[in-house]
Backbone as a printed PyTorch tensor [residue, N CA C, xyz], in Angstrom:
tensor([[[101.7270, 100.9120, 157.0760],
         [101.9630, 101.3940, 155.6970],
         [101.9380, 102.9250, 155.6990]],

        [[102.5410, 103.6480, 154.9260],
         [102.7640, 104.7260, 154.9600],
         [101.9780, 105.6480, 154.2220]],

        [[101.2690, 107.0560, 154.3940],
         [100.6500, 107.5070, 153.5110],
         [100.7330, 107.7220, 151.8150]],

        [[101.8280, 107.7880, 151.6700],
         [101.9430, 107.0670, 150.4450],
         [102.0830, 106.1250, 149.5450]],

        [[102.7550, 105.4200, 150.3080],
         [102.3130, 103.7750, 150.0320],
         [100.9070, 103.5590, 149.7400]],

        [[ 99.9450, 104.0720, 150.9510],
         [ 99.0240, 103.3720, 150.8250],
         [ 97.7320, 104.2930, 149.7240]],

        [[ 98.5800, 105.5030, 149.7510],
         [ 97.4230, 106.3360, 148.0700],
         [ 97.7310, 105.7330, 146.7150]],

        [[ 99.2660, 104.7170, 146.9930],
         [ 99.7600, 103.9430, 145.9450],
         [ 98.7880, 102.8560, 145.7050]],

        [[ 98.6830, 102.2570, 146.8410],
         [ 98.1090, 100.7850, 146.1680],
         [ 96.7240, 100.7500, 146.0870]],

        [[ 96.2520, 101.7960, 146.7320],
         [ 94.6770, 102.6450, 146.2760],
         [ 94.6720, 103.0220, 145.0680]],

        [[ 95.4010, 103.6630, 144.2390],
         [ 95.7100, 103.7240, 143.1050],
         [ 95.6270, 102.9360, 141.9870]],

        [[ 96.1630, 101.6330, 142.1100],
         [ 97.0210, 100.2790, 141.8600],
         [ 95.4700,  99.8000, 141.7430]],

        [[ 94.6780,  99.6340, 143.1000],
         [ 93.6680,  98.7730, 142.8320],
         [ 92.5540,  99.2340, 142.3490]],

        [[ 92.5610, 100.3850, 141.9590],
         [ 91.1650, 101.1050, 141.3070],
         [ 91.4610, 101.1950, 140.0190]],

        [[ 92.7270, 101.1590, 139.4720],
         [ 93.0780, 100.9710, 137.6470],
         [ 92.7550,  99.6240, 137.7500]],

        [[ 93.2520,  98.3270, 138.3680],
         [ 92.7800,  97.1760, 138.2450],
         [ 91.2480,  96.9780, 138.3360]],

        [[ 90.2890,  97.3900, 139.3960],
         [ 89.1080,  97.2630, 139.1170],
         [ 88.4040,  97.9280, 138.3570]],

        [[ 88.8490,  99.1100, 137.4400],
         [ 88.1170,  99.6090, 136.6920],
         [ 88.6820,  98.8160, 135.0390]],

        [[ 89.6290,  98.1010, 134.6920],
         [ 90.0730,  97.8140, 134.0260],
         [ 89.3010,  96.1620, 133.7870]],

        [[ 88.8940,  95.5350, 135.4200],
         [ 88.3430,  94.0690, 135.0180],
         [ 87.0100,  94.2340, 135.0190]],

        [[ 86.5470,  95.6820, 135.2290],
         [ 85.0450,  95.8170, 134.7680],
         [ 84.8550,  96.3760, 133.3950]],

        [[ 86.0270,  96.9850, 132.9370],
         [ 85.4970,  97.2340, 131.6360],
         [ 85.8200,  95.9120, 130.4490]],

        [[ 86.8670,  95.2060, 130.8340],
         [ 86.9350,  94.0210, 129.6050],
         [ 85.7840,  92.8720, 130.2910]],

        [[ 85.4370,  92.8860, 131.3940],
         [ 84.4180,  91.5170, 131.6550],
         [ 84.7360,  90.7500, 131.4390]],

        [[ 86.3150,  90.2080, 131.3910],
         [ 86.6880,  88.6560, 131.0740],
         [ 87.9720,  88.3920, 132.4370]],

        [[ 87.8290,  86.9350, 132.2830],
         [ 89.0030,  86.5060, 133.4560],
         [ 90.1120,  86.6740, 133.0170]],

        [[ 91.4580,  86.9590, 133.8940],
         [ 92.3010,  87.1420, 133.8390],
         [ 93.5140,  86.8460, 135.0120]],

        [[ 94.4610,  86.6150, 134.7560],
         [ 95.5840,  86.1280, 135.9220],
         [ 96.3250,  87.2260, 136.0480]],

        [[ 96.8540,  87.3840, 136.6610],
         [ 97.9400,  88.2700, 137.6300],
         [ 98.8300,  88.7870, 136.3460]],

        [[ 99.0450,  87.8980, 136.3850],
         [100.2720,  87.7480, 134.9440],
         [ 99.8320,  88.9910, 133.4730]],

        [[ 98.5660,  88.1860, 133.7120],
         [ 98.1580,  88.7300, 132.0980],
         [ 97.5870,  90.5720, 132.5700]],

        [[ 97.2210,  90.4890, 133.6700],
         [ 96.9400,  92.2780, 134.1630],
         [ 98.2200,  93.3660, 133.9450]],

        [[ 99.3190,  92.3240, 134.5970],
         [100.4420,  92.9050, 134.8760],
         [100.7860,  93.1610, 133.5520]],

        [[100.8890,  92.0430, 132.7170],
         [101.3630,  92.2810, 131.0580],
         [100.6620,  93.6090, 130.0020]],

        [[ 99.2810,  93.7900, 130.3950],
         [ 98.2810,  94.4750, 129.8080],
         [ 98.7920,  95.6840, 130.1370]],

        [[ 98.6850,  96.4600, 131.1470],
         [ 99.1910,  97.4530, 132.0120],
         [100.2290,  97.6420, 132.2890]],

        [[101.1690,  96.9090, 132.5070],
         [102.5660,  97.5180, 133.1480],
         [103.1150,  98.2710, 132.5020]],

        [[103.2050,  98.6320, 130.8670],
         [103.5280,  99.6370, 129.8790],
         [102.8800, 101.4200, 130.0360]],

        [[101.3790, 101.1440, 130.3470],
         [100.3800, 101.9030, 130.0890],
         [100.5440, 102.4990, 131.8720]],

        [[100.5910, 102.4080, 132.8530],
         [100.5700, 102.9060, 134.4070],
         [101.6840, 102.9250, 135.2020]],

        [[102.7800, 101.8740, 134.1810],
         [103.6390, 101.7190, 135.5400],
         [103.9820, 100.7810, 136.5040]],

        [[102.8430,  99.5850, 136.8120],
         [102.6580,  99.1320, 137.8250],
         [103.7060,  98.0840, 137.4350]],

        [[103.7400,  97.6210, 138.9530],
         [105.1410,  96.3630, 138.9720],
         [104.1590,  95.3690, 139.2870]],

        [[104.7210,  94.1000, 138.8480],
         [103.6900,  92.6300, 139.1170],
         [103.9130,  92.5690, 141.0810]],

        [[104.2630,  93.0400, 141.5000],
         [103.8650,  92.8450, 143.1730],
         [102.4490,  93.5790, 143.5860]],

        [[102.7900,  94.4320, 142.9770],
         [101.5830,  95.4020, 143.2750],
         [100.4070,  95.1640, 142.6210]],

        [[100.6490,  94.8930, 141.7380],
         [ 99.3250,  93.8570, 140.5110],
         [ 98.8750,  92.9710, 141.5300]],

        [[ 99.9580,  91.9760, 141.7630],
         [ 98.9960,  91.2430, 142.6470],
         [ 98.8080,  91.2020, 144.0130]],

        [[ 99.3060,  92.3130, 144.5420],
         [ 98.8270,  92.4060, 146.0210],
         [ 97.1980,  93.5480, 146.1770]],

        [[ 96.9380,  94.4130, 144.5930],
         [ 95.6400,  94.9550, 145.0200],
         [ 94.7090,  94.0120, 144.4230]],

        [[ 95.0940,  92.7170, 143.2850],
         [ 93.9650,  92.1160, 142.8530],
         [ 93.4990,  91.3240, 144.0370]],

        [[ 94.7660,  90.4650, 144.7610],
         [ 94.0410,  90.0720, 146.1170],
         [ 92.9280,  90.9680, 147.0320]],

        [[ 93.6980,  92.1460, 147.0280],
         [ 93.2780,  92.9140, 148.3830],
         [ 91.3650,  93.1740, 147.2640]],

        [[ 91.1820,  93.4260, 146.4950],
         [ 89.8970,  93.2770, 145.8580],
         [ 88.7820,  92.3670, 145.9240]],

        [[ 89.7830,  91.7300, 146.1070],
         [ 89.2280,  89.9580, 146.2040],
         [ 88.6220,  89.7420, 147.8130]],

        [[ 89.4350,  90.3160, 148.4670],
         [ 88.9480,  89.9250, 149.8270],
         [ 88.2140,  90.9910, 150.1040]],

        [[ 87.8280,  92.2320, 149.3790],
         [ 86.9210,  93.2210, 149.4050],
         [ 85.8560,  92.4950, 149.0470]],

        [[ 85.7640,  91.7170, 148.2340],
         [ 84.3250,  91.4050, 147.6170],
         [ 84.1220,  91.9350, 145.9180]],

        [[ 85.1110,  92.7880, 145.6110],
         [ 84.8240,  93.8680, 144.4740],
         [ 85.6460,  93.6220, 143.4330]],

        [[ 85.9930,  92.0130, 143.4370],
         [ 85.7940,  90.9460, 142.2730],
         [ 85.8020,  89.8520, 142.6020]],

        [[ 85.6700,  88.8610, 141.5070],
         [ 86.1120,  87.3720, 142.1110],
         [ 86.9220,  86.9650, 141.6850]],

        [[ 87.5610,  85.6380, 142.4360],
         [ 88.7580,  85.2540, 142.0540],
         [ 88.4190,  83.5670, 142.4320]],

        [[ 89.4840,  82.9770, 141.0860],
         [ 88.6820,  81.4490, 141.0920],
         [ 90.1710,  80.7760, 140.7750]],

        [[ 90.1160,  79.5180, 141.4980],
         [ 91.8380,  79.0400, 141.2520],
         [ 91.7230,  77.8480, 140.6810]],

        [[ 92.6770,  77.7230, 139.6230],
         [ 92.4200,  76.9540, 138.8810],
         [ 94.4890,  75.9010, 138.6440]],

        [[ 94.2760,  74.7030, 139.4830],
         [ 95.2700,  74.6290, 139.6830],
         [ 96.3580,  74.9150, 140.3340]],

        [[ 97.3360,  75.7240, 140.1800],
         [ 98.1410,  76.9290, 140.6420],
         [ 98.4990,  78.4720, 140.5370]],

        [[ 96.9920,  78.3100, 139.8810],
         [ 96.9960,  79.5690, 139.2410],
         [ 95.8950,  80.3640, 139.1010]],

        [[ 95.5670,  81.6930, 140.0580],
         [ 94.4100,  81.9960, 140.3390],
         [ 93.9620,  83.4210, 139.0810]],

        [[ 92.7090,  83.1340, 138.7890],
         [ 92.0870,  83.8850, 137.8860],
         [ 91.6700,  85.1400, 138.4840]],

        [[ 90.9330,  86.4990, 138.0230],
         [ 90.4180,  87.5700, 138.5080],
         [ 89.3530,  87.6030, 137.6080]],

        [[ 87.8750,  88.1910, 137.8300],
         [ 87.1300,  89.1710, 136.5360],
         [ 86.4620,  89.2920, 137.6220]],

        [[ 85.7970,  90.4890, 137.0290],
         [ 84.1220,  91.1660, 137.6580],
         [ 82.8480,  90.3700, 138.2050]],

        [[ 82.6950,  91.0180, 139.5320],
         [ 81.0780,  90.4810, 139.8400],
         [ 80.4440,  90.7760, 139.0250]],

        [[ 79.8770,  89.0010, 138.6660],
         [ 78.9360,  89.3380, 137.4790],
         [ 77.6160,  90.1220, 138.0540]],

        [[ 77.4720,  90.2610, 139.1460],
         [ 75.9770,  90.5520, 139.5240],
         [ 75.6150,  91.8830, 139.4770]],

        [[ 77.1220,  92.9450, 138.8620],
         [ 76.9120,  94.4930, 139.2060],
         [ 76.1790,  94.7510, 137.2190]],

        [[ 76.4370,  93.3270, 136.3210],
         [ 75.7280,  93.4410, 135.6650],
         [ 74.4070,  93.2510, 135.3440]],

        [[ 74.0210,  94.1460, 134.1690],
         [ 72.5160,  94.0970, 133.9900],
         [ 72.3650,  92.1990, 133.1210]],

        [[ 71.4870,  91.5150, 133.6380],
         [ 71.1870,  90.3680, 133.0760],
         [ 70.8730,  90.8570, 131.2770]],

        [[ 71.5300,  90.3970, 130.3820],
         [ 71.7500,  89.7600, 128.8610],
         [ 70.9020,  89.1040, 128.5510]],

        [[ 69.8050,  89.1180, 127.6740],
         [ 68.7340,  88.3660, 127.3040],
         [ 69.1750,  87.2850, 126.3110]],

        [[ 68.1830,  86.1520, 125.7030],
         [ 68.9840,  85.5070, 124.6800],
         [ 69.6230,  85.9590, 122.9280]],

        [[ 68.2090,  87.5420, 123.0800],
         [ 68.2900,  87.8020, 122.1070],
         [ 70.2010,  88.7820, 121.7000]],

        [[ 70.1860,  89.4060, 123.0040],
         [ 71.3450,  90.1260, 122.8330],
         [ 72.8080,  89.2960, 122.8500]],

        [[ 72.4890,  87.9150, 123.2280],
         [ 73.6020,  86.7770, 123.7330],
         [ 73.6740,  86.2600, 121.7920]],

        [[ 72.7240,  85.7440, 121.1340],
         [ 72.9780,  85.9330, 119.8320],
         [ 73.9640,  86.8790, 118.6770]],

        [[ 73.3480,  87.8380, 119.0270],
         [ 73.8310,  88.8040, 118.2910],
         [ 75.4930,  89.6600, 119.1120]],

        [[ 75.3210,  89.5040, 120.1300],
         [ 76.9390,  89.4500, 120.0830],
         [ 77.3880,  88.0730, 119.9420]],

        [[ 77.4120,  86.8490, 119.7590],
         [ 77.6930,  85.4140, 118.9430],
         [ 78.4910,  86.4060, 117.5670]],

        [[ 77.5000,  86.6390, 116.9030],
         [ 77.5010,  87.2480, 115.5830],
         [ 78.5290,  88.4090, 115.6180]],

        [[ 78.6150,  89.2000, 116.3120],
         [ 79.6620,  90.3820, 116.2320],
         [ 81.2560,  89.8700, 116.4090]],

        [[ 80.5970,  88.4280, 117.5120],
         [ 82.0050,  87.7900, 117.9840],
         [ 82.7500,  86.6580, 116.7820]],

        [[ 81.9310,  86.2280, 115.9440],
         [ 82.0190,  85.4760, 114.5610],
         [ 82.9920,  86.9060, 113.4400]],

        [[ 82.0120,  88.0170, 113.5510],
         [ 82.6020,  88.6810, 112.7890],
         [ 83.7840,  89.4550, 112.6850]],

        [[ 83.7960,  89.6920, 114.4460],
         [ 85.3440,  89.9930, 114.8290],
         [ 86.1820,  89.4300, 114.5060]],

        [[ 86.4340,  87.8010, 114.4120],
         [ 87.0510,  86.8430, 114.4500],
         [ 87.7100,  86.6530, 113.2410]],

        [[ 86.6400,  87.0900, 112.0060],
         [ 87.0900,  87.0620, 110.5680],
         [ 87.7970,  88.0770, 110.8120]],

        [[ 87.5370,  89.2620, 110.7910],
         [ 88.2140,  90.0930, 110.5750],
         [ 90.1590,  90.1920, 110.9160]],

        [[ 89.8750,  89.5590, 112.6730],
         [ 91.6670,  89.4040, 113.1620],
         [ 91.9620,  88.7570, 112.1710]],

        [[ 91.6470,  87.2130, 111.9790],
         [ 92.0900,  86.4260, 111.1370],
         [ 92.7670,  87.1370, 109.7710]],

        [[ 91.7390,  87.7640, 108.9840],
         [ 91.9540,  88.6140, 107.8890],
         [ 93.2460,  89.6650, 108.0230]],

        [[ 93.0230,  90.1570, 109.3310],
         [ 94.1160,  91.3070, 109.1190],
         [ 95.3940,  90.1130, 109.7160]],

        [[ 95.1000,  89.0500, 110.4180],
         [ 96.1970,  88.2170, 110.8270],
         [ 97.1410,  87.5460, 109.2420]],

        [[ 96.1890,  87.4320, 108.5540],
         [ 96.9700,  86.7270, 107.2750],
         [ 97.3720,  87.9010, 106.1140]],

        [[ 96.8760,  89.3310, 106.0390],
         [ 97.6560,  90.4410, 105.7870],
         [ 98.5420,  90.6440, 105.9120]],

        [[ 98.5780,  90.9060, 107.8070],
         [100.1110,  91.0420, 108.4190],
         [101.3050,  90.0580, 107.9060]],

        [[101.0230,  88.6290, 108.0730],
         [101.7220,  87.8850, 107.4370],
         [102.3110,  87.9090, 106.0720]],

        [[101.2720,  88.0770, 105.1230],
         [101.8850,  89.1090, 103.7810],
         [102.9320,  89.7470, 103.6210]],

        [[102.0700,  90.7130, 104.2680],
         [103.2240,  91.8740, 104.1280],
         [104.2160,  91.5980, 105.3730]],

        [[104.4690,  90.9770, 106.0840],
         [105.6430,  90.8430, 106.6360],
         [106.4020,  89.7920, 105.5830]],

        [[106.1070,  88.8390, 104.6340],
         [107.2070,  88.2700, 104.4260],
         [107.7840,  89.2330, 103.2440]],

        [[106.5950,  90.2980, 102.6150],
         [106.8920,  90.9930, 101.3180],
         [108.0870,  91.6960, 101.8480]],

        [[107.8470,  92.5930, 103.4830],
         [108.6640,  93.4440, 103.7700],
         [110.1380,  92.8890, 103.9310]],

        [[110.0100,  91.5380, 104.6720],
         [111.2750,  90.8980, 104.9540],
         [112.1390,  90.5610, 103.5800]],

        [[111.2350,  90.2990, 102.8280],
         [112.0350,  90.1100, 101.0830],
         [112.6840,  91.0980, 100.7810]],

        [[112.1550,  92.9220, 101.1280],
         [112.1150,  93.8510, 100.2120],
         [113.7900,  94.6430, 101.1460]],

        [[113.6270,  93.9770, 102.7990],
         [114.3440,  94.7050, 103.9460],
         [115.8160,  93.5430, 103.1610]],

        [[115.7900,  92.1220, 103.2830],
         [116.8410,  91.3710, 102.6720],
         [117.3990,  91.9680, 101.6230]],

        [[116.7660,  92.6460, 100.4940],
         [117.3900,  93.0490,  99.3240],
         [117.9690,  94.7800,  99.1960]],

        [[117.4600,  94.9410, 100.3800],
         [117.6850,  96.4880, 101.0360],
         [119.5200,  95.9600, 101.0730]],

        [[119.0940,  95.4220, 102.7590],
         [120.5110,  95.2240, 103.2690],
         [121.7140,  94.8450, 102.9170]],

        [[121.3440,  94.0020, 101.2740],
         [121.8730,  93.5980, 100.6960],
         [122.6870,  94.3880,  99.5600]],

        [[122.1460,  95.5770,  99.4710],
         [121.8970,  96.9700,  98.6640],
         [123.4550,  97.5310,  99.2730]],

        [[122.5990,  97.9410, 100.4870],
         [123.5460,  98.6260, 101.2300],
         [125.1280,  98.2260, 101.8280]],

        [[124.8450,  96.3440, 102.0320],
         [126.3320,  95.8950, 101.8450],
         [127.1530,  96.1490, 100.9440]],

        [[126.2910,  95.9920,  99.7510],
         [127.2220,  96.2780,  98.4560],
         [127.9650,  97.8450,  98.3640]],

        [[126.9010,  98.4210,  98.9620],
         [127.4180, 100.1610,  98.6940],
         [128.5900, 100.1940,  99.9660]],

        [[128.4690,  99.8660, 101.3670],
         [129.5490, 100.1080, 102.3150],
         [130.4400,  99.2440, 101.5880]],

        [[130.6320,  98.2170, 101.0600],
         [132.0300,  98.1050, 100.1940],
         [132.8670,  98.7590,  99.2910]],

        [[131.4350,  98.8190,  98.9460],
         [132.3890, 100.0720,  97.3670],
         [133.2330, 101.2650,  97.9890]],

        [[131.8700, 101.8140,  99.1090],
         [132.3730, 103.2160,  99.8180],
         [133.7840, 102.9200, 100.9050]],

        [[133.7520, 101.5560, 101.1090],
         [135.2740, 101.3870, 101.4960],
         [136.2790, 101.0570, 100.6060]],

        [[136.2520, 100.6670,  99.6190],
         [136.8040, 100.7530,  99.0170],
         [137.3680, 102.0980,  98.2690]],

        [[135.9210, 103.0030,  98.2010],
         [136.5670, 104.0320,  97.6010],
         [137.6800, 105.0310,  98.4780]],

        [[137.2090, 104.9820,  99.6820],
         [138.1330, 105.6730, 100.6580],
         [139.3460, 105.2070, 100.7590]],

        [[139.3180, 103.8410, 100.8210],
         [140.9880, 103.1870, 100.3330],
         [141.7460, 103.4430,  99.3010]],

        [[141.0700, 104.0150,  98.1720],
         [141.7480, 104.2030,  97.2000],
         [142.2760, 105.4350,  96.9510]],

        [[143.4430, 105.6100,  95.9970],
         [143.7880, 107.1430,  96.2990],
         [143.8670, 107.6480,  94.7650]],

        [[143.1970, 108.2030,  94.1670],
         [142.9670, 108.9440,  93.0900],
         [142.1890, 108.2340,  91.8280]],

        [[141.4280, 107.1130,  92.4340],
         [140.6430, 106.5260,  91.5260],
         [139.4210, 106.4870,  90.9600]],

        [[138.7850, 107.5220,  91.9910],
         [137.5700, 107.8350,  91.4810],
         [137.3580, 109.6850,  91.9500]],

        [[136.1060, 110.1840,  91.2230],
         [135.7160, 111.6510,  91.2850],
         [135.1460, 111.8480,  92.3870]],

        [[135.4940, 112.9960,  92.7130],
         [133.8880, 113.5470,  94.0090],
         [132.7340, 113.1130,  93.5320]],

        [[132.6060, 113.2970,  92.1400],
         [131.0340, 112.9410,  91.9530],
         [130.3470, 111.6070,  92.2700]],

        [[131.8580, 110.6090,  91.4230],
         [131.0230, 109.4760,  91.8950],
         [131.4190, 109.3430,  93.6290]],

        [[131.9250, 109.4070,  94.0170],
         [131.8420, 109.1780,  96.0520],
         [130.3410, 110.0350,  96.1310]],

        [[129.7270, 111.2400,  95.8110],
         [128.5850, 111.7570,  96.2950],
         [127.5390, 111.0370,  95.9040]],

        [[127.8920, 110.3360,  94.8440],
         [126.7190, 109.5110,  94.1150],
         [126.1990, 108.2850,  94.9480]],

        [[127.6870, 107.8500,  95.4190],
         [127.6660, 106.6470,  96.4500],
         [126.6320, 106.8340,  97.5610]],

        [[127.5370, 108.0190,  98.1350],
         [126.4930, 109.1770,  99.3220],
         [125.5910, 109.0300,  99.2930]],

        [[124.7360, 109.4840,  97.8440],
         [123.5300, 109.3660,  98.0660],
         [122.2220, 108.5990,  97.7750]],

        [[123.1760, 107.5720,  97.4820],
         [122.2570, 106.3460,  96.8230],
         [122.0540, 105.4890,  98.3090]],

        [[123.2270, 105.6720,  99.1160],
         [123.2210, 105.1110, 100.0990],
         [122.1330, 105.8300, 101.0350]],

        [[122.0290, 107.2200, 101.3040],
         [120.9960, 108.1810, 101.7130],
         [119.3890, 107.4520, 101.5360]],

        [[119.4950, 107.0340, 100.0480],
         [118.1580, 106.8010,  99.8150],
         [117.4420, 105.4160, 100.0680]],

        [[118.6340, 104.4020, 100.1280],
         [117.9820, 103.4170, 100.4650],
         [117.8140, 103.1780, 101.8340]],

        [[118.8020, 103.9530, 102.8310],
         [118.5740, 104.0510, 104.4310],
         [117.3180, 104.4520, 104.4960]],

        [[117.1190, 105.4940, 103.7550],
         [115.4170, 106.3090, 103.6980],
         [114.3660, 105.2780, 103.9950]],

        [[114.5800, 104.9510, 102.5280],
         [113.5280, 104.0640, 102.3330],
         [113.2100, 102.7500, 103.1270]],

        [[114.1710, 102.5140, 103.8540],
         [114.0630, 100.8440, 104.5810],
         [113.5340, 102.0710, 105.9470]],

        [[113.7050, 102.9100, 106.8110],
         [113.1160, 103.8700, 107.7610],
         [112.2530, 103.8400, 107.2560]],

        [[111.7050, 104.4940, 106.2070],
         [109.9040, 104.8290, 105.5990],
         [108.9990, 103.4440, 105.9830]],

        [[109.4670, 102.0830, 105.2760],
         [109.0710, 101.1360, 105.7200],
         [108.9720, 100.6690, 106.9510]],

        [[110.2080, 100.4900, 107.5530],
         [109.8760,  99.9460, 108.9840],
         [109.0650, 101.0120, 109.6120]],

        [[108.8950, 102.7740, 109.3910],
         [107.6740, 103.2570, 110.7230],
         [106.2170, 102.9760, 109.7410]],

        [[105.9690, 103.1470, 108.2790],
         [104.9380, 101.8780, 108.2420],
         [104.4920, 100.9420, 108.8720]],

        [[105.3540,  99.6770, 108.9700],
         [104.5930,  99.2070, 109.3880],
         [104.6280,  98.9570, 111.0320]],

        [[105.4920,  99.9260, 111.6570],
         [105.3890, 100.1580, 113.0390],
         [103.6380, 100.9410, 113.0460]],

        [[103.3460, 101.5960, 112.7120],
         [101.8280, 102.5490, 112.3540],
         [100.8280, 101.4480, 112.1500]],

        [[101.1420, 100.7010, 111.2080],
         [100.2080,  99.4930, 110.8730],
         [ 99.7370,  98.4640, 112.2410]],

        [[100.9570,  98.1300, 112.6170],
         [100.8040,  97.2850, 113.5840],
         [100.1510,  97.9440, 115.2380]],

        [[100.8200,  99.1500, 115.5510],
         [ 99.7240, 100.0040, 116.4410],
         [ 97.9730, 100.3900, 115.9980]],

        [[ 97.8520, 100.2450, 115.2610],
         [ 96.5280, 100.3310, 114.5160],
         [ 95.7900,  99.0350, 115.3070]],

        [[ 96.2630,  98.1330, 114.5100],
         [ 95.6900,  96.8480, 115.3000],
         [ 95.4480,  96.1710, 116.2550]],

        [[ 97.3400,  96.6660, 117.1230],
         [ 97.0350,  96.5760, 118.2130],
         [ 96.1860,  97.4170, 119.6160]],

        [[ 95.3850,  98.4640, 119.0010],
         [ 94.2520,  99.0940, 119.1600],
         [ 92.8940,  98.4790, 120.1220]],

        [[ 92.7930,  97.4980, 119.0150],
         [ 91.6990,  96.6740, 119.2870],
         [ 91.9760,  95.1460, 119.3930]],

        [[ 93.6030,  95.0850, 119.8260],
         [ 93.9840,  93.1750, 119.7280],
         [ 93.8270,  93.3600, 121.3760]],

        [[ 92.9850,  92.1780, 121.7030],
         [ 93.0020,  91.6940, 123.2690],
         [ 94.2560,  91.8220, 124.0650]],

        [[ 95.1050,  91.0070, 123.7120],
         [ 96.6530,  90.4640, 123.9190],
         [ 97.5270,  92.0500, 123.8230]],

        [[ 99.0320,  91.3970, 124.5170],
         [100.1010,  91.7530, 124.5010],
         [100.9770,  92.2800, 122.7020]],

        [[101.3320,  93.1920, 122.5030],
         [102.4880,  93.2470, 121.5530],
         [103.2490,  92.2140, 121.0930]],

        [[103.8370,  91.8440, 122.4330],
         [104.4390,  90.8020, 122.3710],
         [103.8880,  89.2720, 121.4150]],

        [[103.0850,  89.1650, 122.1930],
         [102.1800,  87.7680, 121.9750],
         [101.2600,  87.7790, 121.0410]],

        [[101.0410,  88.9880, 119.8700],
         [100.5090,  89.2020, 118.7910],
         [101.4570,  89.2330, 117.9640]],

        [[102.5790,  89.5300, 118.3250],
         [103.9620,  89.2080, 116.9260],
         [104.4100,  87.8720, 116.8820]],

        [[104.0160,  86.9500, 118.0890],
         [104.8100,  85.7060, 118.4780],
         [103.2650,  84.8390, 117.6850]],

        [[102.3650,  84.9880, 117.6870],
         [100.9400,  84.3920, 117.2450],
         [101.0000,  84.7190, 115.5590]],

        [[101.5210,  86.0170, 115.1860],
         [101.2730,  86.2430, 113.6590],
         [102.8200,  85.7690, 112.8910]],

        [[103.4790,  85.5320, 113.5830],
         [104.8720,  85.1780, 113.0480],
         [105.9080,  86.1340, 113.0530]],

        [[105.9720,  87.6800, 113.2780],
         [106.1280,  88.3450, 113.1830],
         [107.6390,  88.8360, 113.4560]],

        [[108.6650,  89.0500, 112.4340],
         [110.2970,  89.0800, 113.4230],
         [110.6090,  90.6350, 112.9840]],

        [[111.4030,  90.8010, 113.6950],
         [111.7750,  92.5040, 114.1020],
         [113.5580,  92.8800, 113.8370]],

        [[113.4550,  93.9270, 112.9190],
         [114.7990,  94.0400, 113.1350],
         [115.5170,  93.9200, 114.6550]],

        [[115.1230,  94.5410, 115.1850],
         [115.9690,  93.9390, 116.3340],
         [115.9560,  92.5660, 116.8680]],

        [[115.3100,  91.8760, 117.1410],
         [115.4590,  89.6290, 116.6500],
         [116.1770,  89.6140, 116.2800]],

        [[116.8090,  90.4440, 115.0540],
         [117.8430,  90.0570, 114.5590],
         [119.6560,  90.3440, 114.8410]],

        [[119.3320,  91.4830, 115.4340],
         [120.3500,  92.7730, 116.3690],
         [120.9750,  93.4840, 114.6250]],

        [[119.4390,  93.5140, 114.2350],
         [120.0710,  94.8880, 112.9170],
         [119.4300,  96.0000, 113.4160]],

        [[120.3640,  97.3010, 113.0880],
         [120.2370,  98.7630, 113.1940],
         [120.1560,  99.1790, 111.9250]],

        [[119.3510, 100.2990, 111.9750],
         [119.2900, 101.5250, 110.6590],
         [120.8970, 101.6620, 110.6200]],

        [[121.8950, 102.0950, 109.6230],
         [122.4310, 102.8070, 109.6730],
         [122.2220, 104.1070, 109.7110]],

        [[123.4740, 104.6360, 110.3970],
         [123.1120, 106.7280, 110.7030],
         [123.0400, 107.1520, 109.4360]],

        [[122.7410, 108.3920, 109.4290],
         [122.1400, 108.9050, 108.2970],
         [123.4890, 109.2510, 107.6800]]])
């Protein structure tokens, strides 16, 4: 292996072991690669050729389950958890739970409010690219004023459907802050569809 190669996958396996010691939970190849591959870079070969190479270090464990092998932290580099502290995170973990839930049935809210408000947008704006083709087809039937009026009614509702969608682009990074999971698999869990699902674009300004 080559000196760089190998400051690579030294690299590779010290974001992975510092990453399955700080969440303390099991995890597959898959789900490391998914977590990270946005945030470092890493390609799923390399994911799983340093979680192995860790594994046969000693400096995690790895447990197979089926066809499909797990990763997390030696538990033993932790300090032993008494019953009293095993309670009371119970309780933090109860209260977390409301809370996703809570902001899970928010999101839902306001995604169907937004999807109502984005339908009657687009619907807005069909009406106006007709007119505005129409008006260009026509030859002396209407004023500059009203074509600028068109202009800018059209201006404002492009605005406004942009204002909304980086809302709740902001909203949803917020959360996904502190969501365990993938982007992905938090829009696919909350119901969540995207102008692009749909292959709609902003129009240009």
């Amino acid at each position: 292996m080559s000196k760089g190669r190998a400051e690579a996958a030294a690299g590779a396996a010290g974001i992975l072991l510092r990453y399955l010691q700080e969440q303390n939970r099991p995890y597959s190849a898959q789900d490391v690669f998914g977590n990270l591959q946005r945030e470092h870079g890493l390609g799923k070969a390399a994911v799983v050729k340093a979680l192995e190479q860790l594994a046969q270090q000693g400096k995690v464990k790895e447990k197979v389950y089926g066809k499909q092998k797990v990763y997390f932290a030696d538990q033993d580099q932790f300090d032993t958890v008494s019953d009293a502290d095993l309670r009371d995170l119970d309780v933090k973990i109860v209260a977390l739970t409301a809370n996703v839930q809570s902001l899970q049935q928010s999101c839902r809210y306001m995604e169907a409010e937004m999807q109502k408000e984005i339908r009657g947008l687009k619907e807005e704006c069909a009406g106006y690219r007709e007119r505005l083709k129409n008006i260009k087809a026509a030859t002396n039937h209407v004023t500059p004023e009203e074509k600028e009026q068109v202009y800018r009614e059209r201006r404002k509702y492009c605005k406004e459907w942009r204002r909304r969608k980086r809302m709740a682009t902001e909203l949803f990074d917020a959360i996904l802050e502190g969501y365990p999971k993938s982007k992905k698999q938090f829009f696919e869990e909350v119901g969540i569809e995207t102008d692009e699902d749909h292959n709609v674009m902003l129009p240009d300004p």
